[in-house]
Amino acid sequence: MPKPETITHKKLLLAEGRDAELFLVWAGRHFRPEIDFQVMDFGGIKELTNFLKLLANDESYDNVETIVVARDAETDAKAAIESIQNSMRLAEIPVPEKPFEYTQDSSLKTAFMIFPGPENPSGRLEDLCLSTVENDPLLECVDDYLECAKAKGEQLPRIHKNKLHAFLAGKKDYAGLPIGLASREKAWDFEHPSLEPFKRIIQEM
Amino acid sequence: MITDVLIRNFKCFKSLTVPELGRITLISGRNNVGKTALLEALFLFLDHRNPGMALTQYGRRGVETISGTLEAIWNPMFCDPDKEILISLAINGSHKQTKFKFNREFLPPSPTTVQPEERQIPTDEEHTTLAVDIEFSGKSSEKYILHNFLDPNNNRLTIVSKKSPSKISLPQASFLASKKHNPTNEIAKQFSNLAQQDRENEAVDFCKIIEDRLKKLKVITEGPNSSVHGKLRGEPSTRIINFMGEGMEKLLSLIVAIAHSPNRIILLDEIENGLHYSILPKIWEALGKALRKYDCQLITTTHSYECLQAAYEGLSEMPDDFRYIRLNRKGEDVSAKLSNYEMIGTAIKTKLEVR
């Protein structure tokens, strides 16, 4: 059994799922090379409240200075924001009024980030990743391929995933990699303007 | 059922509050944080009319004798011997507390019968001695003070009281230690109670979780010693249960403690000891059902993540009955952190350390 994870840093970045966790590990290292933060997977959004409460039970929790939560907007960014705020409220930690904004009380500073970014009413981490490679000519081939697949009768309810993996499949170094490992292999442009709000929050941790 | 606990000045606890205990409460924390001490505080409260309460407790830790004065016997119980120990519990919604403190001017009662050669020379002075005063209070009328002291006539621990405490009832409790085998006579006695009610198969079924060849359990008495023996399918004769392995002995001790009298509080140190991880979910499931059936409460400790995972799996039908307490130490202070069943599910899913 892998060793269960405990709090090791004063700055915590909490991600929804393994892919988001690894994405933030590598994006975070790029934005904050001193690597003085810890990225943790809080499971699914239904687990966030419990996860935050469990963190408070950790013997090192008193040392924690900053908590940043990141999740997908999915189909409704407004609902995603309310859901995070509700979890923070139930866990009795400071609740920011807006995403990509810090708030704090006497001992803890908190923020939350919504993928793919502050201006998007819906979307996911995959959309953010693809936005960083928007000028890559391979995307034309990806669009053509998925249009062709649809024309052949394929149902693609999670088109964001199809698009991302089709893009990675067309690259020599990234074929077959999940989004998190592709992040490690620098498949995404971490300096792209679409990552600017995330960069700012991580640098201000 | 104990639901809330406040302990002050007991062993490693300057002050410890433990809220919202459940029918099944699993306690964890690092070595030497006070998991066993918490069980001992609860048992001391429930056992405070037993003259040998302190020595009984040390015996479970493998310290069979402490020679010398009452101070030597009682000092290890105190965080600061100059202050009183307070153990306050909410039991079935009613708050009760017991205080323990040294009384250096205790005047022991005169012996009612004194042999001529032991008769003391009469003097005008009153001979005081050291005692531990145990002050119990519950509802307004539920109050008494006991004095635990070494009787100078026989050097045995004795308890005296001006007011009889017998009318005030407290839950029965069993303490199952991790390092010590539970007395075979006691297990045999409790098992006999079950057998007299024709319920010995409840114990057999429980022990079958470990040993599916077990056909029968029975008490065999030889001289002053009684012990429970088990008969395995295919074996010609019975074997004493202790020789069937630590796990069998542990399961039998547990089930007889639960089943032989209802409304009991079972305090069990290191539940996973002697038990293979693969059967732990079944044990938790069976334990949960037995505890509900007999309206008993289990408060137990663990170091094992597998044990915690097994509890989550085995108690899926009774999530509201489960509580998990992690004891954390910061400097000299120990605090209790509570998790419910759902939180433990999240911890397991996200592989978060909660021990």
Coordinates of C-alpha atoms in Angstrom, one line a residue:
Chain A
M1 CA 0.0 0.0 0.0
P2 CA 1.4 3.4 -0.9
K3 CA 2.3 5.6 2.1
P4 CA -0.7 7.8 3.0
E5 CA -0.1 11.5 2.4
T6 CA 0.3 14.0 5.2
I7 CA 0.8 17.7 5.3
T8 CA 4.5 18.6 4.6
H9 CA 4.3 22.2 3.5
K10 CA 2.8 25.5 4.7
K11 CA 1.3 26.2 1.3
L12 CA -1.3 23.7 -0.1
L13 CA -2.7 23.5 -3.6
L14 CA -5.7 21.2 -3.6
A15 CA -6.7 19.7 -7.0
E16 CA -9.7 17.8 -8.1
G17 CA -8.4 14.4 -9.3
R18 CA -5.0 13.0 -10.2
D19 CA -4.7 14.7 -13.6
A20 CA -5.3 18.2 -12.1
E21 CA -2.9 17.3 -9.3
L22 CA -0.1 16.5 -11.7
F23 CA -0.9 19.4 -13.9
L24 CA -0.6 21.8 -10.9
V25 CA 2.6 20.0 -9.7
W26 CA 4.4 20.8 -13.0
A27 CA 2.7 24.2 -13.7
G28 CA 3.4 25.1 -10.1
R29 CA 7.1 24.2 -10.4
H30 CA 7.3 26.4 -13.5
F31 CA 5.7 29.4 -11.7
R32 CA 7.3 28.9 -8.4
P33 CA 10.7 27.2 -8.9
E34 CA 11.5 27.3 -5.2
I35 CA 8.8 24.5 -4.9
D36 CA 7.8 25.5 -1.4
F37 CA 4.2 24.2 -1.8
Q38 CA 2.4 20.9 -1.8
V39 CA -0.2 19.7 -4.3
M40 CA -2.8 17.3 -3.0
D41 CA -5.6 15.4 -4.7
F42 CA -8.9 16.0 -2.9
G43 CA -10.7 13.3 -4.9
G44 CA -14.0 14.5 -6.4
I45 CA -16.0 17.7 -5.6
K46 CA -18.2 15.7 -3.3
E47 CA -15.2 15.0 -1.1
L48 CA -13.9 18.6 -0.8
T49 CA -15.7 19.4 2.4
N50 CA -14.5 16.3 4.1
F51 CA -11.0 16.7 2.7
L52 CA -10.8 20.2 4.1
K53 CA -12.0 19.0 7.5
L54 CA -9.6 16.1 7.5
L55 CA -6.7 18.5 6.8
A56 CA -7.6 20.4 9.9
N57 CA -7.2 17.2 11.9
D58 CA -3.6 16.7 10.7
E59 CA -1.0 17.4 13.4
S60 CA 0.8 19.8 11.0
Y61 CA -2.3 21.8 10.1
D62 CA -1.4 24.6 12.5
N63 CA 1.6 25.4 10.3
V64 CA -0.5 25.8 7.1
E65 CA -0.5 29.4 5.9
T66 CA -2.2 29.1 2.5
I67 CA -4.8 26.8 0.9
V68 CA -5.7 27.1 -2.8
V69 CA -8.5 24.9 -4.3
A70 CA -8.7 24.2 -8.0
R71 CA -11.5 22.5 -9.9
D72 CA -13.3 22.4 -13.2
A73 CA -16.1 24.7 -14.1
E74 CA -17.7 21.8 -15.9
T75 CA -21.0 22.9 -17.4
D76 CA -21.6 25.8 -15.0
A77 CA -18.8 27.9 -13.5
K78 CA -21.2 29.7 -11.2
A79 CA -22.4 26.4 -9.6
A80 CA -18.8 25.3 -9.3
I81 CA -17.9 28.5 -7.5
E82 CA -20.8 28.2 -5.1
S83 CA -19.9 24.6 -4.5
I84 CA -16.3 25.4 -3.5
Q85 CA -17.5 28.3 -1.4
N86 CA -19.9 26.1 0.4
S87 CA -17.3 23.5 1.2
M88 CA -14.9 26.2 2.5
R89 CA -17.7 27.5 4.7
L90 CA -18.6 24.1 6.1
A91 CA -14.9 23.5 6.8
E92 CA -14.7 26.8 8.6
I93 CA -11.9 28.3 6.6
P94 CA -12.0 31.8 5.0
V95 CA -14.2 32.0 1.9
P96 CA -13.1 34.2 -1.0
E97 CA -16.0 36.1 -2.7
K98 CA -14.6 35.4 -6.2
P99 CA -12.3 33.0 -7.9
F100 CA -8.7 34.0 -8.4
E101 CA -8.8 36.3 -5.4
Y102 CA -7.2 35.8 -2.0
T103 CA -9.0 36.3 1.3
Q104 CA -7.6 35.6 4.7
D105 CA -8.2 35.6 8.5
S106 CA -5.6 35.8 11.2
S107 CA -4.0 32.5 10.5
L108 CA -5.0 31.3 7.0
K109 CA -5.0 32.7 3.5
T110 CA -7.3 31.0 0.9
A111 CA -8.2 31.2 -2.8
F112 CA -9.8 29.1 -5.4
M113 CA -9.3 28.7 -9.1
I114 CA -11.7 27.4 -11.7
F115 CA -10.5 25.6 -14.9
P116 CA -10.3 26.7 -17.7
G117 CA -10.2 30.3 -16.3
P118 CA -12.0 33.3 -14.9
E119 CA -13.7 34.3 -18.1
N120 CA -15.2 30.9 -19.0
P121 CA -18.8 30.1 -18.0
S122 CA -18.0 26.4 -18.5
G123 CA -15.1 24.1 -19.3
R124 CA -12.4 21.9 -17.9
L125 CA -8.7 21.5 -17.4
E126 CA -8.5 19.9 -20.8
D127 CA -9.8 23.2 -22.4
L128 CA -7.1 25.1 -20.5
C129 CA -4.3 22.8 -21.7
L130 CA -5.5 23.0 -25.3
S131 CA -5.8 26.8 -25.1
T132 CA -2.0 26.9 -24.3
V133 CA -1.3 25.2 -27.7
E134 CA -4.0 27.1 -29.6
N135 CA -1.5 28.1 -32.4
D136 CA -0.2 24.6 -32.9
P137 CA -1.1 23.6 -36.5
L138 CA -1.8 20.1 -35.3
L139 CA -5.1 21.3 -33.9
E140 CA -6.5 21.7 -37.4
C141 CA -5.9 18.0 -38.0
V142 CA -7.5 17.2 -34.6
D143 CA -10.6 19.1 -35.5
D144 CA -10.8 17.4 -38.9
Y145 CA -10.3 14.0 -37.3
L146 CA -13.1 14.5 -34.8
E147 CA -15.4 15.9 -37.4
C148 CA -14.7 12.8 -39.5
A149 CA -15.4 10.6 -36.4
K150 CA -18.7 12.3 -35.8
A151 CA -19.6 12.0 -39.5
K152 CA -19.0 8.3 -39.1
G153 CA -21.6 8.1 -36.3
E154 CA -19.3 8.3 -33.2
Q155 CA -21.0 9.9 -30.2
L156 CA -18.5 12.1 -28.5
P157 CA -20.1 13.4 -25.3
R158 CA -16.7 14.3 -23.7
I159 CA -15.3 16.1 -26.7
H160 CA -12.8 17.9 -24.5
K161 CA -11.1 14.6 -23.7
N162 CA -11.3 13.4 -27.3
K163 CA -9.7 16.6 -28.5
L164 CA -6.9 16.6 -26.0
H165 CA -5.9 12.9 -26.4
A166 CA -6.1 13.2 -30.2
F167 CA -3.7 16.2 -30.0
L168 CA -1.3 14.2 -27.7
A169 CA -1.6 11.2 -30.0
G170 CA -0.3 13.3 -32.9
K171 CA 2.8 14.3 -31.1
K172 CA 6.0 12.1 -31.1
D173 CA 6.8 12.6 -27.4
Y174 CA 3.3 12.6 -25.8
A175 CA 1.3 9.8 -27.5
G176 CA -0.6 7.8 -24.9
L177 CA 0.2 10.1 -22.0
P178 CA -2.5 11.2 -19.6
I179 CA -2.9 15.0 -19.1
G180 CA -0.8 15.0 -15.9
L181 CA 2.2 13.2 -17.3
A182 CA 2.0 15.2 -20.5
S183 CA 2.3 18.3 -18.2
R184 CA 5.6 16.8 -16.8
E185 CA 6.8 16.3 -20.4
K186 CA 6.1 20.0 -21.2
A187 CA 3.3 19.3 -23.7
W188 CA 1.7 22.6 -22.6
D189 CA 3.0 26.1 -22.9
F190 CA 3.1 27.3 -19.3
E191 CA 3.9 30.8 -20.4
H192 CA 0.7 31.1 -22.5
P193 CA -1.5 34.1 -21.4
S194 CA -4.5 31.8 -20.6
L195 CA -2.4 30.5 -17.6
E196 CA -1.7 34.0 -16.3
P197 CA -4.5 34.0 -13.6
F198 CA -3.2 30.6 -12.3
K199 CA 0.4 31.8 -12.4
R200 CA -0.5 34.9 -10.4
I201 CA -2.4 32.9 -7.7
I202 CA 0.4 30.4 -7.4
Q203 CA 3.1 33.0 -7.2
E204 CA 1.2 34.9 -4.5
M205 CA 0.7 31.8 -2.3
Chain B
M1 CA -23.0 4.7 26.2
I2 CA -20.3 7.2 26.8
T3 CA -20.7 10.1 24.4
D4 CA -18.4 12.9 25.7
V5 CA -15.2 12.8 27.7
L6 CA -13.2 15.4 29.6
I7 CA -10.0 14.4 31.3
R8 CA -7.7 16.6 33.4
N9 CA -4.4 15.8 35.0
F10 CA -4.4 12.1 34.2
K11 CA -1.1 10.6 33.0
C12 CA -0.1 12.4 29.8
F13 CA -3.2 14.5 29.6
K14 CA -3.1 18.0 31.1
S15 CA -6.6 18.5 29.7
L16 CA -8.3 16.4 27.0
T17 CA -11.8 16.8 25.6
V18 CA -13.1 14.0 23.4
P19 CA -16.5 14.8 21.9
E20 CA -19.1 12.7 20.1
L21 CA -18.0 9.2 20.8
G22 CA -20.1 6.6 18.9
R23 CA -21.2 3.0 19.5
I24 CA -17.9 2.2 17.8
T25 CA -15.0 4.6 18.4
L26 CA -11.6 3.9 16.9
I27 CA -8.7 5.9 18.3
S28 CA -5.4 6.4 16.7
G29 CA -2.3 8.6 17.0
R30 CA 1.4 8.3 17.2
N31 CA 3.2 6.2 19.8
N32 CA 3.1 7.6 23.3
V33 CA 0.3 10.1 22.5
G34 CA -2.0 8.6 25.1
K35 CA -4.3 6.1 23.2
T36 CA -4.1 3.5 25.9
A37 CA -4.1 6.1 28.6
L38 CA -7.5 7.4 27.3
L39 CA -8.9 3.8 27.6
E40 CA -7.4 3.6 31.1
A41 CA -9.0 6.9 32.1
L42 CA -12.4 5.7 31.0
F43 CA -12.0 2.3 32.8
L44 CA -10.7 4.0 36.0
F45 CA -13.8 6.1 36.0
L46 CA -16.0 3.0 35.7
D47 CA -13.8 0.9 38.1
H48 CA -13.3 3.5 40.8
R49 CA -15.0 1.5 43.5
N50 CA -12.4 -1.3 43.1
P51 CA -9.8 -0.9 45.9
G52 CA -7.1 -2.3 43.6
M53 CA -8.1 -0.1 40.6
A54 CA -4.6 1.3 40.2
L55 CA -2.7 -2.0 40.4
T56 CA -5.2 -3.6 38.1
Q57 CA -4.4 -1.0 35.5
Y58 CA -0.7 -1.4 35.8
G59 CA -1.1 -5.2 35.5
R60 CA -2.5 -4.7 32.1
R61 CA 0.7 -2.9 31.1
G62 CA 2.7 -5.8 32.4
V63 CA 3.7 -4.1 35.8
E64 CA 2.5 -6.7 38.2
T65 CA 3.6 -5.2 41.4
I66 CA 4.5 -1.8 42.8
S67 CA 6.0 -2.0 46.2
G68 CA 6.0 0.7 48.8
T69 CA 3.7 3.5 49.6
L70 CA 0.3 4.5 48.3
E71 CA 2.1 7.4 46.8
A72 CA 4.3 5.1 44.7
I73 CA 1.2 3.2 43.6
W74 CA -0.9 6.3 42.6
N75 CA 1.8 8.8 41.4
P76 CA 1.9 7.3 37.9
M77 CA -1.8 8.1 37.5
F78 CA -1.2 11.9 37.9
C79 CA 0.1 14.3 35.4
D80 CA 0.8 16.6 38.4
P81 CA 0.4 14.8 41.7
D82 CA -0.2 18.1 43.5
K83 CA -3.4 18.6 41.6
E84 CA -6.6 16.4 41.3
I85 CA -7.4 14.1 38.4
L86 CA -10.8 14.9 36.8
I87 CA -12.6 12.4 34.6
S88 CA -16.0 13.6 33.5
L89 CA -18.2 11.6 31.2
A90 CA -21.6 12.0 29.5
I91 CA -23.1 8.6 29.9
N92 CA -26.5 8.0 28.2
G93 CA -27.0 11.8 28.3
S94 CA -26.2 12.2 31.9
H95 CA -23.0 13.9 33.1
K96 CA -21.0 12.2 35.8
Q97 CA -17.6 13.0 37.1
T98 CA -14.9 11.5 39.4
K99 CA -12.1 13.4 41.0
F100 CA -9.0 11.7 42.4
K101 CA -6.6 13.5 44.8
F102 CA -4.1 12.7 47.5
N103 CA -5.4 13.3 51.0
R104 CA -2.4 13.4 53.4
E105 CA -4.5 13.7 56.5
F106 CA -6.8 10.8 56.1
L107 CA -8.0 9.3 59.3
P108 CA -8.6 5.6 58.7
P109 CA -11.5 4.0 60.5
S110 CA -10.8 1.9 63.5
P111 CA -10.6 -1.8 62.8
T112 CA -13.7 -3.5 64.0
T113 CA -11.8 -6.6 65.0
V114 CA -8.3 -6.5 66.3
Q115 CA -6.3 -9.5 67.4
P116 CA -4.7 -8.9 70.8
E117 CA -1.1 -9.1 69.5
E118 CA -2.0 -6.4 66.9
R119 CA -3.7 -4.1 69.3
Q120 CA -2.2 -0.6 69.1
I121 CA -1.1 1.2 72.2
P122 CA -3.8 3.8 72.8
T123 CA -2.7 7.4 72.6
D124 CA -4.4 10.7 72.5
E125 CA -3.2 11.3 69.0
E126 CA -5.1 10.4 65.9
H127 CA -3.0 8.6 63.4
T128 CA -3.5 10.0 59.9
T129 CA -2.3 8.4 56.8
L130 CA -2.1 9.0 53.1
A131 CA -5.2 8.2 51.0
V132 CA -6.5 9.0 47.5
D133 CA -9.9 10.6 47.9
I134 CA -12.3 9.7 45.1
E135 CA -15.1 12.1 44.8
F136 CA -18.0 11.0 42.6
S137 CA -20.8 13.2 41.5
G138 CA -23.6 12.8 39.1
K139 CA -27.1 14.2 39.4
S140 CA -27.8 16.4 42.4
S141 CA -28.3 13.5 44.8
E142 CA -25.6 11.3 43.3
K143 CA -22.6 12.2 45.4
Y144 CA -20.1 10.2 47.5
I145 CA -16.5 10.2 48.5
L146 CA -14.4 7.1 48.7
H147 CA -11.0 6.8 50.3
N148 CA -8.4 4.4 48.8
F149 CA -5.6 3.7 51.2
L150 CA -3.2 1.0 52.3
D151 CA -4.7 -0.7 55.3
P152 CA -1.9 -0.8 57.9
N153 CA -3.3 -4.0 59.3
N154 CA -2.7 -6.1 56.2
N155 CA -0.9 -3.6 53.8
R156 CA -3.7 -4.2 51.3
L157 CA -5.4 -1.5 49.2
T158 CA -8.8 -0.8 50.8
I159 CA -11.7 1.5 50.1
V160 CA -13.9 3.1 52.7
S161 CA -16.8 5.4 52.4
K162 CA -19.1 7.2 54.8
K163 CA -22.0 6.8 52.4
S164 CA -22.6 3.6 50.4
P165 CA -22.2 4.2 46.7
S166 CA -23.9 0.9 45.7
K167 CA -27.2 2.5 44.8
I168 CA -25.7 4.5 42.0
S169 CA -25.3 2.3 39.0
L170 CA -22.6 2.7 36.4
P171 CA -22.2 0.8 33.1
Q172 CA -20.4 -2.5 33.3
A173 CA -17.1 -2.4 31.4
S174 CA -14.5 -4.8 30.1
F175 CA -10.9 -3.8 29.4
L176 CA -9.1 -6.1 26.9
A177 CA -5.4 -5.3 26.9
S178 CA -3.1 -5.7 24.0
K179 CA -0.1 -7.1 25.7
K180 CA -1.7 -9.4 28.1
H181 CA -3.7 -12.5 27.7
N182 CA -7.1 -12.2 29.2
P183 CA -7.6 -14.6 32.1
T184 CA -8.9 -17.9 30.9
N185 CA -11.1 -18.2 34.0
E186 CA -12.8 -14.9 33.3
I187 CA -13.5 -15.8 29.7
A188 CA -14.7 -19.3 30.8
K189 CA -17.1 -17.6 33.3
Q190 CA -18.5 -15.3 30.7
F191 CA -18.8 -18.1 28.1
S192 CA -20.6 -20.2 30.7
N193 CA -23.2 -17.4 31.1
L194 CA -23.8 -17.7 27.3
A195 CA -24.0 -21.4 27.4
Q196 CA -26.5 -21.4 30.2
Q197 CA -28.7 -19.4 28.0
D198 CA -28.1 -21.8 25.1
R199 CA -26.4 -19.1 23.1
E200 CA -22.9 -20.5 22.8
N201 CA -23.3 -20.8 19.0
E202 CA -23.2 -17.0 18.9
A203 CA -19.6 -17.2 20.0
V204 CA -18.9 -20.2 17.7
D205 CA -20.2 -18.2 14.7
F206 CA -18.1 -15.2 15.6
C207 CA -14.9 -17.2 16.0
K208 CA -15.6 -19.0 12.7
I209 CA -14.5 -15.8 11.0
I210 CA -11.0 -16.9 11.8
E211 CA -11.3 -20.7 11.9
D212 CA -14.1 -22.1 9.7
R213 CA -13.4 -25.6 11.0
L214 CA -14.6 -24.7 14.4
K215 CA -17.5 -26.9 15.4
K216 CA -18.0 -26.3 19.0
L217 CA -16.9 -24.4 22.1
K218 CA -17.2 -25.7 25.6
V219 CA -15.9 -25.0 29.1
I220 CA -13.7 -27.5 30.8
T221 CA -12.9 -27.2 34.5
E222 CA -9.9 -28.9 36.1
G223 CA -9.5 -28.1 39.7
P224 CA -9.8 -24.3 40.3
N225 CA -9.1 -23.6 36.6
S226 CA -11.7 -23.3 33.9
S227 CA -11.0 -22.6 30.3
V228 CA -12.8 -22.6 27.0
H229 CA -11.9 -25.4 24.6
G230 CA -12.7 -25.6 20.9
K231 CA -13.4 -28.6 18.8
L232 CA -12.2 -28.4 15.2
R233 CA -13.8 -30.5 12.4
G234 CA -11.6 -33.5 11.7
E235 CA -9.7 -33.4 15.0
P236 CA -10.3 -36.1 17.6
S237 CA -10.2 -33.9 20.7
T238 CA -10.7 -30.4 21.9
R239 CA -8.0 -27.8 22.3
I240 CA -7.8 -24.9 24.8
I241 CA -8.8 -21.8 22.8
N242 CA -5.5 -20.0 23.7
F243 CA -3.7 -22.7 21.8
M244 CA -5.6 -21.9 18.7
G245 CA -3.9 -18.6 18.2
E246 CA -4.0 -15.1 19.5
G247 CA -6.7 -14.1 17.0
M248 CA -9.1 -16.8 18.3
E249 CA -8.5 -15.9 21.9
K250 CA -9.1 -12.2 21.0
L251 CA -12.3 -12.9 19.1
L252 CA -13.7 -15.1 21.9
S253 CA -12.8 -12.5 24.6
L254 CA -14.6 -9.9 22.6
I255 CA -17.7 -11.7 21.8
V256 CA -18.2 -13.1 25.3
A257 CA -17.6 -9.6 26.8
I258 CA -20.3 -8.2 24.4
A259 CA -22.8 -11.0 24.6
H260 CA -22.8 -12.1 28.2
S261 CA -24.4 -8.9 29.5
P262 CA -26.0 -6.0 27.6
N263 CA -25.2 -2.3 27.8
R264 CA -21.6 -3.0 28.4
I265 CA -18.7 -0.8 27.5
I266 CA -15.8 -2.7 25.9
L267 CA -12.4 -1.0 26.0
L268 CA -10.0 -2.8 23.6
D269 CA -6.4 -1.9 23.1
E270 CA -5.0 -2.4 19.6
I271 CA -7.9 -4.2 17.9
E272 CA -5.8 -5.5 15.0
N273 CA -3.2 -7.4 17.0
G274 CA -3.2 -11.1 16.1
L275 CA -5.7 -10.6 13.3
H276 CA -4.9 -11.0 9.6
Y277 CA -5.9 -8.0 7.5
S278 CA -8.0 -10.0 5.1
I279 CA -10.5 -10.9 7.8
L280 CA -10.7 -7.5 9.4
P281 CA -13.7 -6.3 7.4
K282 CA -15.7 -9.4 8.4
I283 CA -14.8 -8.9 12.0
W284 CA -15.9 -5.3 11.9
E285 CA -19.1 -6.2 10.3
A286 CA -19.8 -9.0 12.9
L287 CA -18.7 -6.8 15.7
G288 CA -21.0 -4.0 14.6
K289 CA -24.0 -6.3 14.5
A290 CA -23.2 -7.8 17.9
L291 CA -22.7 -4.4 19.5
R292 CA -26.1 -3.2 18.2
K293 CA -27.8 -6.4 19.2
Y294 CA -26.6 -6.2 22.8
D295 CA -26.6 -2.4 23.0
C296 CA -22.9 -2.4 23.8
Q297 CA -20.2 0.2 23.0
L298 CA -16.7 -0.5 21.8
I299 CA -13.9 2.0 22.2
T300 CA -10.7 0.7 20.7
T301 CA -7.3 1.8 19.4
T302 CA -5.3 1.1 16.3
H303 CA -2.0 1.9 14.5
S304 CA -3.1 0.3 11.3
Y305 CA -4.4 2.0 8.1
E306 CA -5.6 -1.5 7.0
C307 CA -7.7 -1.8 10.1
L308 CA -9.2 1.6 9.4
Q309 CA -10.0 0.6 5.8
A310 CA -11.5 -2.6 7.1
A311 CA -13.7 -0.7 9.6
Y312 CA -14.9 1.5 6.7
E313 CA -15.7 -1.5 4.6
G314 CA -17.2 -3.7 7.4
L315 CA -19.4 -0.9 8.9
S316 CA -21.0 0.3 5.7
E317 CA -24.5 -0.7 7.0
M318 CA -24.1 1.3 10.2
P319 CA -22.1 4.5 9.3
D320 CA -23.8 6.6 12.0
D321 CA -22.5 4.3 14.7
F322 CA -18.8 4.9 13.8
R323 CA -16.4 7.6 15.0
Y324 CA -12.7 8.0 14.5
I325 CA -10.6 9.9 16.9
R326 CA -7.0 11.0 16.2
L327 CA -5.0 12.1 19.2
N328 CA -2.4 14.8 18.3
R329 CA 0.3 16.1 20.5
K330 CA 1.6 19.6 20.3
G331 CA 4.2 20.3 22.9
E332 CA 2.8 18.9 26.2
D333 CA -0.8 19.2 25.0
V334 CA -2.8 16.4 23.5
S335 CA -5.9 17.1 21.5
A336 CA -8.6 14.8 20.0
K337 CA -9.6 15.3 16.4
L338 CA -12.9 13.8 15.3
S339 CA -13.8 12.2 12.0
N340 CA -17.1 10.6 11.0
Y341 CA -17.7 7.6 8.7
E342 CA -17.9 9.8 5.6
M343 CA -14.7 11.7 6.3
I344 CA -12.9 8.4 6.7
G345 CA -14.2 7.3 3.3
T346 CA -12.7 10.5 1.8
A347 CA -9.4 9.9 3.6
I348 CA -9.2 6.4 2.2
K349 CA -10.2 7.4 -1.3
T350 CA -7.6 10.2 -1.3
K351 CA -5.0 8.2 0.6
L352 CA -4.7 10.9 3.2
E353 CA -2.9 10.1 6.4
V354 CA -5.2 10.1 9.4
R355 CA -3.4 7.9 11.9

